[in-house]
């Protein structure tokens, strides 16, 4: 196919995919076109993956997906629960800056001593110490009320996902905002079995998809899976199964 035809075909495919891209959880399955053994390889060196030398703990396919989503929705507020080394916060800040999007970024972690010095020095990201079990202390409702929309809220701490989703749902998520629950991929947690020191986190992690499914069943009209991004690299071709959610 000539390159001009490829461009036309890409536009056509994009329109087709976008036509029925938002899907209820009841129409989705907890499986992926990327089989379990693939994740062993994709994750083996995940702690070596970095942005500007800072650990970036996003999946390889998310590194493709997030910038496209950011460019499309142009978030004015990004909140990430689980800042870790700070790589994702700095990456989001760079993406927004490159795209000319003036958004505010908040990265929350229970232990900010994990932050790389270069992330700490990046004034574009507001790193906040806090426990996602007590989100009202980190983001009181009156504070959230002042945050401009659209929002992109990312849960990446693997703790208390239902309460985290409820908190942001009850305190400001509105039509057009996105909520992403990271690491719901069950194959990934299987691949990690035995390599993960913290047995409790392992247990909670492998339950994430079930917890999310139960939560979504109670919010089926408001939160739909954006299959355009969710399935870009094959059905659920991501560390995040059925969890790129648009609020309607
Ligand atoms: C998977 S890492 C986050 C990775 C990061 N978002 C990235 O993409 O590079 C999970 C983080 O959640 C934090 N965490 C664990 N329990 C937490 C809690 N109760 N509240 C807030 N953060 C917590 C951990 O300290 C850890 O840094």
PDB file of C-alpha atoms and ligand atoms in Angstrom:
ATOM      1  CA  UNK A   1       0.000   0.000   0.000  1.00  0.00           C
ATOM      2  CA  UNK A   2       1.329   3.435  -0.892  1.00  0.00           C
ATOM      3  CA  UNK A   3       1.887   5.792   2.024  1.00  0.00           C
ATOM      4  CA  UNK A   4      -0.953   8.118   0.928  1.00  0.00           C
ATOM      5  CA  UNK A   5      -3.335   5.135   1.044  1.00  0.00           C
ATOM      6  CA  UNK A   6      -2.003   4.152   4.453  1.00  0.00           C
ATOM      7  CA  UNK A   7      -2.859   7.628   5.767  1.00  0.00           C
ATOM      8  CA  UNK A   8      -6.376   7.442   4.280  1.00  0.00           C
ATOM      9  CA  UNK A   9      -6.872   3.944   5.688  1.00  0.00           C
ATOM     10  CA  UNK A  10      -5.672   5.090   9.132  1.00  0.00           C
ATOM     11  CA  UNK A  11      -8.223   7.944   9.091  1.00  0.00           C
ATOM     12  CA  UNK A  12     -10.959   5.523   8.058  1.00  0.00           C
ATOM     13  CA  UNK A  13     -10.022   2.987  10.748  1.00  0.00           C
ATOM     14  CA  UNK A  14      -9.916   5.747  13.347  1.00  0.00           C
ATOM     15  CA  UNK A  15     -13.444   6.868  12.468  1.00  0.00           C
ATOM     16  CA  UNK A  16     -14.732   3.279  12.560  1.00  0.00           C
ATOM     17  CA  UNK A  17     -13.156   2.624  15.937  1.00  0.00           C
ATOM     18  CA  UNK A  18     -14.335   5.908  17.377  1.00  0.00           C
ATOM     19  CA  UNK A  19     -17.928   5.289  16.308  1.00  0.00           C
ATOM     20  CA  UNK A  20     -18.619   2.761  19.060  1.00  0.00           C
ATOM     21  CA  UNK A  21     -15.630   3.220  21.246  1.00  0.00           C
ATOM     22  CA  UNK A  22     -17.289   3.632  24.663  1.00  0.00           C
ATOM     23  CA  UNK A  23     -18.340   0.294  26.131  1.00  0.00           C
ATOM     24  CA  UNK A  24     -20.038  -0.827  29.337  1.00  0.00           C
ATOM     25  CA  UNK A  25     -18.191  -3.199  31.665  1.00  0.00           C
ATOM     26  CA  UNK A  26     -20.881  -5.852  31.116  1.00  0.00           C
ATOM     27  CA  UNK A  27     -19.767  -6.077  27.471  1.00  0.00           C
ATOM     28  CA  UNK A  28     -16.110  -6.571  28.359  1.00  0.00           C
ATOM     29  CA  UNK A  29     -14.116  -9.661  29.333  1.00  0.00           C
ATOM     30  CA  UNK A  30     -11.240 -10.009  31.768  1.00  0.00           C
ATOM     31  CA  UNK A  31      -8.749 -11.295  29.229  1.00  0.00           C
ATOM     32  CA  UNK A  32      -6.156  -9.971  26.844  1.00  0.00           C
ATOM     33  CA  UNK A  33      -4.808 -10.663  23.371  1.00  0.00           C
ATOM     34  CA  UNK A  34      -1.334 -10.388  24.896  1.00  0.00           C
ATOM     35  CA  UNK A  35      -0.896 -13.790  26.552  1.00  0.00           C
ATOM     36  CA  UNK A  36       0.407 -14.343  30.075  1.00  0.00           C
ATOM     37  CA  UNK A  37       4.007 -15.311  29.125  1.00  0.00           C
ATOM     38  CA  UNK A  38       4.444 -12.031  27.256  1.00  0.00           C
ATOM     39  CA  UNK A  39       4.145 -10.134  30.543  1.00  0.00           C
ATOM     40  CA  UNK A  40       7.089 -11.954  32.051  1.00  0.00           C
ATOM     41  CA  UNK A  41       9.263 -10.393  29.359  1.00  0.00           C
ATOM     42  CA  UNK A  42       7.577  -7.012  29.340  1.00  0.00           C
ATOM     43  CA  UNK A  43       7.908  -6.671  33.107  1.00  0.00           C
ATOM     44  CA  UNK A  44      11.254  -8.332  33.760  1.00  0.00           C
ATOM     45  CA  UNK A  45      13.120  -5.040  33.407  1.00  0.00           C
ATOM     46  CA  UNK A  46      10.314  -2.699  34.348  1.00  0.00           C
ATOM     47  CA  UNK A  47      12.384  -1.112  37.132  1.00  0.00           C
ATOM     48  CA  UNK A  48      15.067  -0.236  34.586  1.00  0.00           C
ATOM     49  CA  UNK A  49      12.567   1.677  32.524  1.00  0.00           C
ATOM     50  CA  UNK A  50      13.097   5.389  33.028  1.00  0.00           C
ATOM     51  CA  UNK A  51      12.274   8.886  31.908  1.00  0.00           C
ATOM     52  CA  UNK A  52      15.186  11.336  32.185  1.00  0.00           C
ATOM     53  CA  UNK A  53      16.882   8.788  34.432  1.00  0.00           C
ATOM     54  CA  UNK A  54      13.941   8.513  36.857  1.00  0.00           C
ATOM     55  CA  UNK A  55      12.087   5.195  37.150  1.00  0.00           C
ATOM     56  CA  UNK A  56       8.942   5.265  35.021  1.00  0.00           C
ATOM     57  CA  UNK A  57       6.732   2.412  36.086  1.00  0.00           C
ATOM     58  CA  UNK A  58       4.268   2.534  33.205  1.00  0.00           C
ATOM     59  CA  UNK A  59       3.681  -0.360  30.828  1.00  0.00           C
ATOM     60  CA  UNK A  60       5.206  -0.192  27.357  1.00  0.00           C
ATOM     61  CA  UNK A  61       1.787   0.081  25.763  1.00  0.00           C
ATOM     62  CA  UNK A  62       0.732   2.804  28.232  1.00  0.00           C
ATOM     63  CA  UNK A  63       3.762   4.769  27.082  1.00  0.00           C
ATOM     64  CA  UNK A  64       2.074   4.728  23.673  1.00  0.00           C
ATOM     65  CA  UNK A  65      -1.455   5.322  24.963  1.00  0.00           C
ATOM     66  CA  UNK A  66      -1.084   8.115  27.548  1.00  0.00           C
ATOM     67  CA  UNK A  67       0.359  10.776  25.194  1.00  0.00           C
ATOM     68  CA  UNK A  68      -2.457  10.190  22.669  1.00  0.00           C
ATOM     69  CA  UNK A  69      -5.056  10.424  25.418  1.00  0.00           C
ATOM     70  CA  UNK A  70      -3.449  13.567  26.865  1.00  0.00           C
ATOM     71  CA  UNK A  71      -3.428  15.230  23.473  1.00  0.00           C
ATOM     72  CA  UNK A  72      -7.062  14.359  22.900  1.00  0.00           C
ATOM     73  CA  UNK A  73      -8.537  15.317  26.261  1.00  0.00           C
ATOM     74  CA  UNK A  74      -6.107  18.112  27.190  1.00  0.00           C
ATOM     75  CA  UNK A  75      -6.435  17.600  30.948  1.00  0.00           C
ATOM     76  CA  UNK A  76      -6.294  20.697  33.102  1.00  0.00           C
ATOM     77  CA  UNK A  77      -5.744  18.558  36.194  1.00  0.00           C
ATOM     78  CA  UNK A  78      -3.826  15.287  36.507  1.00  0.00           C
ATOM     79  CA  UNK A  79      -3.910  13.463  39.839  1.00  0.00           C
ATOM     80  CA  UNK A  80      -1.834  10.323  40.231  1.00  0.00           C
ATOM     81  CA  UNK A  81      -2.130   8.226  43.384  1.00  0.00           C
ATOM     82  CA  UNK A  82       1.210   6.443  43.781  1.00  0.00           C
ATOM     83  CA  UNK A  83       4.049   8.780  42.744  1.00  0.00           C
ATOM     84  CA  UNK A  84       6.879   6.348  43.567  1.00  0.00           C
ATOM     85  CA  UNK A  85      10.186   7.600  42.096  1.00  0.00           C
ATOM     86  CA  UNK A  86       8.480  10.547  40.371  1.00  0.00           C
ATOM     87  CA  UNK A  87       9.153   9.421  36.803  1.00  0.00           C
ATOM     88  CA  UNK A  88       5.515   9.385  35.742  1.00  0.00           C
ATOM     89  CA  UNK A  89       4.860  12.858  37.192  1.00  0.00           C
ATOM     90  CA  UNK A  90       7.826  14.338  35.324  1.00  0.00           C
ATOM     91  CA  UNK A  91       6.837  12.457  32.160  1.00  0.00           C
ATOM     92  CA  UNK A  92       3.283  13.832  32.324  1.00  0.00           C
ATOM     93  CA  UNK A  93       4.676  17.333  32.883  1.00  0.00           C
ATOM     94  CA  UNK A  94       6.936  16.994  29.837  1.00  0.00           C
ATOM     95  CA  UNK A  95       4.093  15.621  27.702  1.00  0.00           C
ATOM     96  CA  UNK A  96       1.800  18.510  28.650  1.00  0.00           C
ATOM     97  CA  UNK A  97       4.537  21.054  28.037  1.00  0.00           C
ATOM     98  CA  UNK A  98       5.396  19.584  24.619  1.00  0.00           C
ATOM     99  CA  UNK A  99       1.713  19.685  23.692  1.00  0.00           C
ATOM    100  CA  UNK A 100       1.204  23.224  24.948  1.00  0.00           C
ATOM    101  CA  UNK A 101      -1.338  22.074  27.564  1.00  0.00           C
ATOM    102  CA  UNK A 102      -1.393  24.109  30.752  1.00  0.00           C
ATOM    103  CA  UNK A 103      -2.479  21.513  33.294  1.00  0.00           C
ATOM    104  CA  UNK A 104      -1.735  21.097  37.001  1.00  0.00           C
ATOM    105  CA  UNK A 105      -0.176  17.815  38.078  1.00  0.00           C
ATOM    106  CA  UNK A 106      -0.434  16.212  41.530  1.00  0.00           C
ATOM    107  CA  UNK A 107       1.471  13.079  42.502  1.00  0.00           C
ATOM    108  CA  UNK A 108       0.541  11.546  45.863  1.00  0.00           C
ATOM    109  CA  UNK A 109       2.520   8.966  47.776  1.00  0.00           C
ATOM    110  CA  UNK A 110       2.519   7.624  51.299  1.00  0.00           C
ATOM    111  CA  UNK A 111       6.305   7.780  51.219  1.00  0.00           C
ATOM    112  CA  UNK A 112       7.783  10.742  49.395  1.00  0.00           C
ATOM    113  CA  UNK A 113      11.313   9.680  50.377  1.00  0.00           C
ATOM    114  CA  UNK A 114      11.039   7.374  47.343  1.00  0.00           C
ATOM    115  CA  UNK A 115      11.174  10.395  45.028  1.00  0.00           C
ATOM    116  CA  UNK A 116      14.251  10.917  42.896  1.00  0.00           C
ATOM    117  CA  UNK A 117      16.003  14.252  43.606  1.00  0.00           C
ATOM    118  CA  UNK A 118      15.419  15.332  39.998  1.00  0.00           C
ATOM    119  CA  UNK A 119      11.673  14.779  40.405  1.00  0.00           C
ATOM    120  CA  UNK A 120      11.654  16.685  43.709  1.00  0.00           C
ATOM    121  CA  UNK A 121      13.300  19.610  41.939  1.00  0.00           C
ATOM    122  CA  UNK A 122      10.660  19.708  39.182  1.00  0.00           C
ATOM    123  CA  UNK A 123       8.324  22.545  40.159  1.00  0.00           C
ATOM    124  CA  UNK A 124       5.775  21.552  37.483  1.00  0.00           C
ATOM    125  CA  UNK A 125       4.663  18.592  39.603  1.00  0.00           C
ATOM    126  CA  UNK A 126       3.042  18.996  43.018  1.00  0.00           C
ATOM    127  CA  UNK A 127       4.204  15.952  44.954  1.00  0.00           C
ATOM    128  CA  UNK A 128       2.105  15.481  48.071  1.00  0.00           C
ATOM    129  CA  UNK A 129       2.734  13.097  50.920  1.00  0.00           C
ATOM    130  CA  UNK A 130      -0.471  11.311  51.851  1.00  0.00           C
ATOM    131  CA  UNK A 131      -2.323   8.094  52.360  1.00  0.00           C
ATOM    132  CA  UNK A 132      -4.949   7.119  49.826  1.00  0.00           C
ATOM    133  CA  UNK A 133      -6.941   5.624  52.697  1.00  0.00           C
ATOM    134  CA  UNK A 134      -7.408   9.230  53.874  1.00  0.00           C
ATOM    135  CA  UNK A 135      -7.886  11.158  50.666  1.00  0.00           C
ATOM    136  CA  UNK A 136      -9.990  13.793  52.395  1.00  0.00           C
ATOM    137  CA  UNK A 137      -6.793  14.883  54.188  1.00  0.00           C
ATOM    138  CA  UNK A 138      -4.809  15.129  50.950  1.00  0.00           C
ATOM    139  CA  UNK A 139      -7.533  16.571  48.741  1.00  0.00           C
ATOM    140  CA  UNK A 140     -10.324  18.061  50.870  1.00  0.00           C
ATOM    141  CA  UNK A 141     -13.535  18.448  48.821  1.00  0.00           C
ATOM    142  CA  UNK A 142     -13.230  22.257  48.823  1.00  0.00           C
ATOM    143  CA  UNK A 143      -9.729  21.933  47.315  1.00  0.00           C
ATOM    144  CA  UNK A 144     -10.958  19.564  44.585  1.00  0.00           C
ATOM    145  CA  UNK A 145     -13.833  21.936  43.836  1.00  0.00           C
ATOM    146  CA  UNK A 146     -11.262  24.466  42.634  1.00  0.00           C
ATOM    147  CA  UNK A 147      -9.425  22.082  40.290  1.00  0.00           C
ATOM    148  CA  UNK A 148     -10.156  22.870  36.629  1.00  0.00           C
ATOM    149  CA  UNK A 149     -11.571  20.189  34.328  1.00  0.00           C
ATOM    150  CA  UNK A 150     -11.070  17.974  32.444  1.00  0.00           C
ATOM    151  CA  UNK A 151      -9.415  15.787  35.037  1.00  0.00           C
ATOM    152  CA  UNK A 152      -7.300  12.699  34.525  1.00  0.00           C
ATOM    153  CA  UNK A 153      -7.241  10.699  37.758  1.00  0.00           C
ATOM    154  CA  UNK A 154      -4.905   7.694  37.923  1.00  0.00           C
ATOM    155  CA  UNK A 155      -4.971   5.127  40.702  1.00  0.00           C
ATOM    156  CA  UNK A 156      -1.552   3.436  40.816  1.00  0.00           C
ATOM    157  CA  UNK A 157      -1.023   2.548  44.481  1.00  0.00           C
ATOM    158  CA  UNK A 158      -2.945  -0.771  44.521  1.00  0.00           C
ATOM    159  CA  UNK A 159      -4.554   0.200  47.803  1.00  0.00           C
ATOM    160  CA  UNK A 160      -8.220   0.701  48.529  1.00  0.00           C
ATOM    161  CA  UNK A 161      -9.222   1.106  44.885  1.00  0.00           C
ATOM    162  CA  UNK A 162     -12.970   1.116  45.542  1.00  0.00           C
ATOM    163  CA  UNK A 163     -12.689   3.892  48.147  1.00  0.00           C
ATOM    164  CA  UNK A 164     -10.344   5.880  45.884  1.00  0.00           C
ATOM    165  CA  UNK A 165     -12.739   5.622  42.925  1.00  0.00           C
ATOM    166  CA  UNK A 166     -15.676   6.502  45.200  1.00  0.00           C
ATOM    167  CA  UNK A 167     -13.848   9.500  46.640  1.00  0.00           C
ATOM    168  CA  UNK A 168     -13.153  11.116  43.275  1.00  0.00           C
ATOM    169  CA  UNK A 169     -16.570  10.094  41.944  1.00  0.00           C
ATOM    170  CA  UNK A 170     -18.245  11.798  44.903  1.00  0.00           C
ATOM    171  CA  UNK A 171     -15.989  14.831  44.867  1.00  0.00           C
ATOM    172  CA  UNK A 172     -15.859  16.186  41.394  1.00  0.00           C
ATOM    173  CA  UNK A 173     -15.337  13.695  38.548  1.00  0.00           C
ATOM    174  CA  UNK A 174     -17.656  14.990  35.861  1.00  0.00           C
ATOM    175  CA  UNK A 175     -18.632  14.348  32.268  1.00  0.00           C
ATOM    176  CA  UNK A 176     -15.569  14.331  30.010  1.00  0.00           C
ATOM    177  CA  UNK A 177     -13.093  13.422  32.795  1.00  0.00           C
ATOM    178  CA  UNK A 178     -11.049  10.214  32.750  1.00  0.00           C
ATOM    179  CA  UNK A 179     -10.294   7.743  35.519  1.00  0.00           C
ATOM    180  CA  UNK A 180      -7.606   5.104  34.975  1.00  0.00           C
ATOM    181  CA  UNK A 181      -7.033   2.227  37.358  1.00  0.00           C
ATOM    182  CA  UNK A 182      -3.547   0.862  36.774  1.00  0.00           C
ATOM    183  CA  UNK A 183      -2.394  -2.753  36.963  1.00  0.00           C
ATOM    184  CA  UNK A 184      -5.694  -4.586  36.669  1.00  0.00           C
ATOM    185  CA  UNK A 185      -4.092  -7.100  34.286  1.00  0.00           C
ATOM    186  CA  UNK A 186      -4.509 -10.536  35.892  1.00  0.00           C
ATOM    187  CA  UNK A 187      -1.886 -12.168  33.643  1.00  0.00           C
ATOM    188  CA  UNK A 188       0.630  -9.614  34.863  1.00  0.00           C
ATOM    189  CA  UNK A 189       0.071 -10.489  38.525  1.00  0.00           C
ATOM    190  CA  UNK A 190       0.369 -14.198  37.633  1.00  0.00           C
ATOM    191  CA  UNK A 191       3.681 -13.484  35.918  1.00  0.00           C
ATOM    192  CA  UNK A 192       4.848 -11.650  39.051  1.00  0.00           C
ATOM    193  CA  UNK A 193       3.926 -14.523  41.354  1.00  0.00           C
ATOM    194  CA  UNK A 194       7.007 -15.465  43.342  1.00  0.00           C
ATOM    195  CA  UNK A 195       8.966 -12.344  42.320  1.00  0.00           C
ATOM    196  CA  UNK A 196       7.052  -9.943  44.473  1.00  0.00           C
ATOM    197  CA  UNK A 197       8.283  -9.623  48.050  1.00  0.00           C
ATOM    198  CA  UNK A 198       5.160  -8.094  49.511  1.00  0.00           C
ATOM    199  CA  UNK A 199       2.614 -10.933  49.608  1.00  0.00           C
ATOM    200  CA  UNK A 200      -0.147  -8.615  50.769  1.00  0.00           C
ATOM    201  CA  UNK A 201       0.330  -6.240  47.822  1.00  0.00           C
ATOM    202  CA  UNK A 202       0.463  -9.251  45.510  1.00  0.00           C
ATOM    203  CA  UNK A 203      -2.909 -10.382  46.868  1.00  0.00           C
ATOM    204  CA  UNK A 204      -4.494  -6.961  46.571  1.00  0.00           C
ATOM    205  CA  UNK A 205      -3.047  -6.471  43.104  1.00  0.00           C
ATOM    206  CA  UNK A 206      -4.414  -9.691  41.735  1.00  0.00           C
ATOM    207  CA  UNK A 207      -7.874  -8.721  43.041  1.00  0.00           C
ATOM    208  CA  UNK A 208      -7.873  -5.330  41.364  1.00  0.00           C
ATOM    209  CA  UNK A 209      -9.776  -6.373  38.246  1.00  0.00           C
ATOM    210  CA  UNK A 210     -12.487  -8.075  40.327  1.00  0.00           C
ATOM    211  CA  UNK A 211     -12.808  -5.023  42.573  1.00  0.00           C
ATOM    212  CA  UNK A 212     -12.970  -2.707  39.591  1.00  0.00           C
ATOM    213  CA  UNK A 213     -15.583  -4.856  37.853  1.00  0.00           C
ATOM    214  CA  UNK A 214     -17.817  -4.804  40.953  1.00  0.00           C
ATOM    215  CA  UNK A 215     -17.424  -1.036  41.246  1.00  0.00           C
ATOM    216  CA  UNK A 216     -18.151  -0.483  37.569  1.00  0.00           C
ATOM    217  CA  UNK A 217     -21.282  -2.644  37.710  1.00  0.00           C
ATOM    218  CA  UNK A 218     -22.691  -0.056  40.124  1.00  0.00           C
ATOM    219  CA  UNK A 219     -21.629   2.808  37.842  1.00  0.00           C
ATOM    220  CA  UNK A 220     -22.378   1.279  34.474  1.00  0.00           C
ATOM    221  CA  UNK A 221     -24.070   4.352  33.037  1.00  0.00           C
ATOM    222  CA  UNK A 222     -21.478   6.860  34.199  1.00  0.00           C
ATOM    223  CA  UNK A 223     -18.134   5.166  33.512  1.00  0.00           C
ATOM    224  CA  UNK A 224     -17.511   3.562  30.129  1.00  0.00           C
ATOM    225  CA  UNK A 225     -14.380   1.855  28.875  1.00  0.00           C
ATOM    226  CA  UNK A 226     -12.667   3.769  26.094  1.00  0.00           C
ATOM    227  CA  UNK A 227     -12.008   0.809  23.793  1.00  0.00           C
ATOM    228  CA  UNK A 228     -10.213   3.022  21.273  1.00  0.00           C
ATOM    229  CA  UNK A 229      -7.221   3.310  23.591  1.00  0.00           C
ATOM    230  CA  UNK A 230      -7.943   0.207  25.650  1.00  0.00           C
ATOM    231  CA  UNK A 231      -7.661  -2.094  22.626  1.00  0.00           C
ATOM    232  CA  UNK A 232      -5.140  -0.189  20.533  1.00  0.00           C
ATOM    233  CA  UNK A 233      -2.526  -2.929  21.031  1.00  0.00           C
ATOM    234  CA  UNK A 234      -4.976  -5.843  20.934  1.00  0.00           C
ATOM    235  CA  UNK A 235      -7.908  -6.507  23.267  1.00  0.00           C
ATOM    236  CA  UNK A 236      -6.832  -5.168  26.670  1.00  0.00           C
ATOM    237  CA  UNK A 237      -3.283  -4.899  25.347  1.00  0.00           C
ATOM    238  CA  UNK A 238      -2.189  -3.101  28.475  1.00  0.00           C
ATOM    239  CA  UNK A 239      -1.178  -3.467  32.128  1.00  0.00           C
ATOM    240  CA  UNK A 240      -4.598  -1.905  32.730  1.00  0.00           C
ATOM    241  CA  UNK A 241      -7.479  -4.142  31.717  1.00  0.00           C
ATOM    242  CA  UNK A 242     -10.902  -2.512  31.217  1.00  0.00           C
ATOM    243  CA  UNK A 243      -9.778   0.505  33.107  1.00  0.00           C
ATOM    244  CA  UNK A 244      -9.388   3.456  30.778  1.00  0.00           C
ATOM    245  CA  UNK A 245     -12.664   4.998  31.889  1.00  0.00           C
ATOM    246  CA  UNK A 246     -14.424   8.040  30.599  1.00  0.00           C
ATOM    247  CA  UNK A 247     -16.978   9.692  32.859  1.00  0.00           C
ATOM    248  CA  UNK A 248     -20.301  10.434  31.114  1.00  0.00           C
TER     249      UNK A 248
HETATM  250  C1  LIG B   1       3.433   1.119  41.451  1.00  0.00           C
HETATM  251  S1  LIG B   1       4.091   2.417  42.391  1.00  0.00           S
HETATM  252  C2  LIG B   1       3.611   3.850  41.474  1.00  0.00           C
HETATM  253  C3  LIG B   1       4.334   3.965  40.161  1.00  0.00           C
HETATM  254  C4  LIG B   1       4.273   5.319  39.493  1.00  0.00           C
HETATM  255  N1  LIG B   1       2.913   5.800  39.371  1.00  0.00           N
HETATM  256  C5  LIG B   1       4.868   5.266  38.103  1.00  0.00           C
HETATM  257  O1  LIG B   1       4.116   5.150  37.108  1.00  0.00           O
HETATM  258  O2  LIG B   1       6.089   5.355  37.995  1.00  0.00           O
HETATM  259  C6  LIG B   1       3.018   2.432  43.777  1.00  0.00           C
HETATM  260  C7  LIG B   1       3.302   3.541  44.806  1.00  0.00           C
HETATM  261  O3  LIG B   1       2.161   3.599  45.662  1.00  0.00           O
HETATM  262  C8  LIG B   1       2.598   4.014  46.930  1.00  0.00           C
HETATM  263  N2  LIG B   1       1.598   3.678  47.962  1.00  0.00           N
HETATM  264  C9  LIG B   1       1.433   2.488  48.592  1.00  0.00           C
HETATM  265  N3  LIG B   1       0.450   2.576  49.505  1.00  0.00           N
HETATM  266  C10 LIG B   1      -0.023   3.846  49.445  1.00  0.00           C
HETATM  267  C11 LIG B   1      -1.042   4.551  50.149  1.00  0.00           C
HETATM  268  N4  LIG B   1      -1.764   3.950  51.102  1.00  0.00           N
HETATM  269  N5  LIG B   1      -1.261   5.836  49.833  1.00  0.00           N
HETATM  270  C12 LIG B   1      -0.520   6.467  48.883  1.00  0.00           C
HETATM  271  N6  LIG B   1       0.467   5.842  48.184  1.00  0.00           N
HETATM  272  C13 LIG B   1       0.717   4.555  48.468  1.00  0.00           C
HETATM  273  C14 LIG B   1       3.926   3.291  47.116  1.00  0.00           C
HETATM  274  O4  LIG B   1       4.719   3.962  48.092  1.00  0.00           O
HETATM  275  C15 LIG B   1       4.502   3.329  45.700  1.00  0.00           C
HETATM  276  O5  LIG B   1       5.413   4.397  45.558  1.00  0.00           O
END
